[in-house]
Amino acid sequence: MVSAEPLVLVVDDEAPIRRFLRASLAGEKCRVAEAATAAEAVEKIAALRPDVVVLDLGLPDRDGVAVIREVREWSQVPIVVLSVRDRENDKVTALEAGADDYLTKPFGVGELMARLRVALRHASAAEGGAEEPVFTTGDLRVDLNRRQVFVGARELRLTPIEYKLLAVLVKNAGKVLTHRQLLQKVWGPEYGDESHYVRVYVAQLRHKIEEDPARPRYLRTEPGVGYRLVSE
């Protein structure tokens, strides 16, 4: 984890899930706080200032997406959704409301911890005021200051849109970005429904950065949702 003992707020109305997560997170040297309702979650986020929130969507008093939207009005605390809802629309709605990641139940503790580490790294970088100037994953290296991209020792030639798309993915490495989020960050706020633009340019990027574009190592598809740049 980024800090020695990050504080994780677990928001779930099922006591067995909260107990399981408390034990699992404690085993990873995390401090854990709990909330069983949306109202309690908002109160504890404000009072405790947790390092990261693990949020269920099916809360008894209010939907978890409403919690995300409310919290995003005054806090950028990382929020990882952990929900039984596995429909593409549910994932897209939560991510576009401001969630940092989305994991469906049942889940593996190892995968949850990996997602939390990514969320905490992003929060730490944001507090520091800058992203790492050079991003590396496997043989892929992106120098954001010099606007250079390498696979191994070979420098790639990207079009301006290809580079901008890759840079956005790099700055959010490990996170899922929806088609709409990518459109607005790369093409502009007036774009939102032209998801074919993203698919075309992702395909072009894969042909340049992947050894086998049909089996991408770096630029992964989240079906029906968007894309994730793997952070190794």
Coordinates of C-alpha atoms in Angstrom, one line a residue:
M1 CA 0.0 0.0 0.0
V2 CA 1.0 3.6 -0.4
S3 CA 1.0 4.6 3.2
A4 CA 2.0 2.3 6.1
E5 CA -1.5 1.5 7.4
P6 CA -4.1 3.1 5.1
L7 CA -7.6 3.6 6.5
V8 CA -10.2 1.7 4.5
L9 CA -13.9 2.5 5.0
V10 CA -16.0 -0.5 4.1
V11 CA -19.6 0.3 3.2
D12 CA -21.9 -2.7 3.0
D13 CA -25.2 -3.5 4.7
E14 CA -24.3 -7.2 5.1
A15 CA -22.5 -7.8 8.3
P16 CA -20.8 -11.1 7.1
I17 CA -19.3 -9.2 4.2
R18 CA -18.0 -6.4 6.5
R19 CA -16.5 -9.0 8.8
F20 CA -14.8 -10.8 5.9
L21 CA -13.4 -7.6 4.5
R22 CA -12.2 -6.4 7.9
A23 CA -10.3 -9.6 8.5
S24 CA -8.9 -9.6 4.9
L25 CA -7.8 -6.0 5.0
A26 CA -6.3 -6.3 8.5
G27 CA -4.2 -9.1 7.1
E28 CA -2.9 -6.6 4.6
K29 CA -2.0 -4.2 7.3
C30 CA -4.9 -1.8 6.7
R31 CA -7.0 0.0 9.3
V32 CA -10.7 -0.6 8.8
A33 CA -13.8 1.4 9.6
E34 CA -17.3 0.3 8.7
A35 CA -20.7 1.7 7.6
A36 CA -23.9 -0.1 6.9
T37 CA -26.0 2.7 5.3
A38 CA -25.5 5.5 2.9
A39 CA -26.1 8.1 5.6
E40 CA -23.5 6.5 7.8
A41 CA -21.1 6.3 4.9
V42 CA -21.3 10.0 4.0
E43 CA -20.9 10.9 7.7
K44 CA -17.8 8.7 8.2
I45 CA -16.2 9.8 5.0
A46 CA -16.5 13.4 6.2
A47 CA -15.4 12.7 9.8
L48 CA -12.7 10.0 9.3
R49 CA -11.2 11.1 6.0
P50 CA -10.4 7.5 4.9
D51 CA -7.6 6.8 2.4
V52 CA -10.0 4.7 0.3
V53 CA -13.7 3.6 0.3
V54 CA -15.0 0.2 -0.6
L55 CA -18.6 0.8 -1.5
D56 CA -21.6 -1.6 -2.1
L57 CA -24.3 -0.1 -4.3
G58 CA -27.3 -1.9 -2.7
L59 CA -27.6 0.1 0.5
P60 CA -30.9 0.1 2.5
D61 CA -31.5 3.8 2.6
R62 CA -30.1 5.1 -0.7
D63 CA -28.4 3.7 -3.7
G64 CA -24.6 3.7 -3.7
V65 CA -24.4 5.7 -6.9
A66 CA -26.1 8.6 -5.1
V67 CA -23.5 8.4 -2.4
I68 CA -20.7 8.6 -5.0
R69 CA -22.3 11.7 -6.6
E70 CA -22.7 13.4 -3.2
V71 CA -19.2 12.7 -2.0
R72 CA -17.7 13.8 -5.3
E73 CA -19.1 17.3 -4.6
W74 CA -16.6 17.8 -1.8
S75 CA -14.1 15.0 -1.8
Q76 CA -11.8 13.1 -4.2
V77 CA -11.3 10.1 -1.9
P78 CA -10.8 7.0 -4.0
I79 CA -14.0 4.9 -4.2
V80 CA -13.8 1.2 -5.3
V81 CA -17.3 -0.2 -5.9
L82 CA -17.8 -3.8 -4.7
S83 CA -21.2 -5.0 -5.8
V84 CA -23.2 -8.0 -6.9
R85 CA -24.6 -5.9 -9.8
D86 CA -22.7 -7.1 -12.9
R87 CA -24.6 -5.4 -15.7
E88 CA -22.6 -3.1 -18.0
N89 CA -25.0 -0.2 -17.4
D90 CA -24.5 -0.4 -13.6
K91 CA -20.7 -0.3 -14.1
V92 CA -20.8 2.6 -16.5
T93 CA -23.2 4.6 -14.3
A94 CA -21.0 4.1 -11.2
L95 CA -17.7 5.0 -13.0
E96 CA -19.2 8.1 -14.6
A97 CA -20.6 9.2 -11.3
G98 CA -17.0 9.3 -10.0
A99 CA -16.1 5.8 -8.8
D100 CA -12.4 4.9 -9.4
D101 CA -13.0 1.2 -10.0
Y102 CA -15.7 -1.5 -10.0
L103 CA -15.4 -5.1 -8.8
T104 CA -18.2 -7.6 -8.8
K105 CA -19.1 -10.1 -6.1
P106 CA -18.0 -12.8 -5.7
F107 CA -14.4 -11.5 -5.8
G108 CA -10.9 -12.5 -4.9
V109 CA -9.1 -10.7 -2.1
G110 CA -5.9 -10.5 -4.2
E111 CA -7.7 -8.7 -7.0
L112 CA -9.4 -6.3 -4.5
M113 CA -6.1 -5.5 -2.9
A114 CA -4.6 -4.8 -6.4
R115 CA -7.4 -2.4 -7.2
L116 CA -7.0 -0.6 -3.8
R117 CA -3.3 -0.2 -4.4
V118 CA -3.9 1.4 -7.8
A119 CA -6.6 3.8 -6.3
L120 CA -4.2 4.8 -3.4
R121 CA -1.3 5.4 -5.8
H122 CA -3.5 7.7 -7.9
A123 CA -4.6 9.6 -4.8
S124 CA -1.0 9.9 -3.6
A125 CA 0.0 11.3 -7.0
A126 CA -2.8 13.8 -7.0
E127 CA -1.9 15.1 -3.6
G128 CA 1.7 15.4 -4.8
G129 CA 0.5 17.7 -7.6
A130 CA 2.0 15.7 -10.5
E131 CA 2.0 12.4 -12.3
E132 CA 5.2 10.4 -12.7
P133 CA 6.9 11.9 -15.8
V134 CA 7.9 8.4 -17.1
F135 CA 5.4 5.5 -17.0
T136 CA 6.6 2.0 -17.5
T137 CA 4.7 -1.3 -17.7
G138 CA 6.4 -4.3 -19.2
D139 CA 8.3 -3.2 -22.3
L140 CA 6.1 -0.1 -22.8
R141 CA 7.6 3.2 -21.7
V142 CA 5.8 6.6 -22.0
D143 CA 7.8 9.8 -21.3
L144 CA 5.0 12.4 -20.6
N145 CA 7.5 15.3 -20.5
R146 CA 9.2 14.5 -23.8
R147 CA 6.0 13.1 -25.4
Q148 CA 7.9 10.0 -26.4
V149 CA 6.7 6.4 -26.5
F150 CA 8.9 3.3 -26.6
V151 CA 8.4 -0.4 -26.8
G152 CA 11.7 -1.9 -25.7
A153 CA 14.3 0.2 -27.5
R154 CA 12.1 1.1 -30.4
E155 CA 10.5 4.6 -30.4
L156 CA 7.0 4.7 -31.8
R157 CA 5.5 7.3 -34.0
L158 CA 2.0 8.2 -32.9
T159 CA -0.6 10.6 -34.3
P160 CA -1.6 13.5 -32.1
I161 CA -4.9 11.8 -31.2
E162 CA -3.2 8.4 -30.6
Y163 CA -0.7 10.1 -28.2
K164 CA -3.4 12.0 -26.4
L165 CA -5.5 8.9 -25.9
L166 CA -2.5 7.0 -24.6
A167 CA -1.5 9.8 -22.3
V168 CA -5.0 9.9 -20.7
L169 CA -4.8 6.1 -20.2
V170 CA -1.3 6.4 -18.7
K171 CA -2.4 9.1 -16.2
N172 CA -5.2 6.7 -15.2
A173 CA -3.2 3.5 -15.4
G174 CA -4.9 0.6 -13.7
K175 CA -8.3 2.3 -13.8
V176 CA -11.3 1.6 -16.0
L177 CA -12.2 4.6 -18.2
T178 CA -15.6 4.5 -19.9
H179 CA -16.1 5.3 -23.6
R180 CA -17.7 8.6 -22.6
Q181 CA -14.9 9.6 -20.3
L182 CA -12.3 8.9 -23.0
L183 CA -14.3 10.8 -25.6
Q184 CA -14.6 13.8 -23.3
K185 CA -11.0 13.8 -22.2
V186 CA -9.5 13.2 -25.7
W187 CA -12.0 14.8 -28.1
G188 CA -13.7 17.3 -25.9
P189 CA -16.8 17.8 -23.6
E190 CA -19.2 18.0 -26.6
Y191 CA -18.5 14.4 -27.4
G192 CA -20.2 11.6 -25.6
D193 CA -22.0 9.2 -28.0
E194 CA -19.3 8.6 -30.7
S195 CA -17.8 5.5 -29.0
H196 CA -16.7 4.2 -32.4
Y197 CA -14.0 7.0 -32.3
V198 CA -12.5 5.3 -29.3
R199 CA -12.7 1.8 -30.7
V200 CA -10.9 2.9 -33.9
Y201 CA -8.0 4.6 -32.1
V202 CA -7.7 1.9 -29.5
A203 CA -7.3 -0.6 -32.3
Q204 CA -4.6 1.7 -33.9
L205 CA -2.8 2.0 -30.6
R206 CA -2.8 -1.8 -30.1
H207 CA -1.2 -2.4 -33.5
K208 CA 1.6 -0.1 -32.4
I209 CA 2.2 -1.0 -28.8
E210 CA 1.1 -4.7 -28.5
E211 CA 3.1 -7.7 -29.7
D212 CA -0.2 -9.4 -30.5
P213 CA -3.1 -6.9 -30.9
A214 CA -5.6 -9.7 -30.8
R215 CA -4.4 -10.6 -27.3
P216 CA -3.5 -7.3 -25.8
R217 CA -1.1 -7.3 -22.8
Y218 CA -1.3 -3.6 -22.0
L219 CA -4.5 -2.1 -23.3
R220 CA -7.4 -4.3 -22.0
T221 CA -11.1 -4.1 -22.9
E222 CA -13.7 -4.0 -20.2
P223 CA -16.6 -5.3 -22.3
G224 CA -19.4 -2.8 -22.7
V225 CA -17.7 -0.3 -20.4
G226 CA -14.4 0.9 -21.7
Y227 CA -10.7 0.3 -21.4
R228 CA -8.0 -0.1 -18.8
L229 CA -4.2 0.3 -19.3
V230 CA -2.5 -2.4 -17.2
S231 CA -0.1 -1.1 -14.6
E232 CA 2.4 -3.9 -13.8

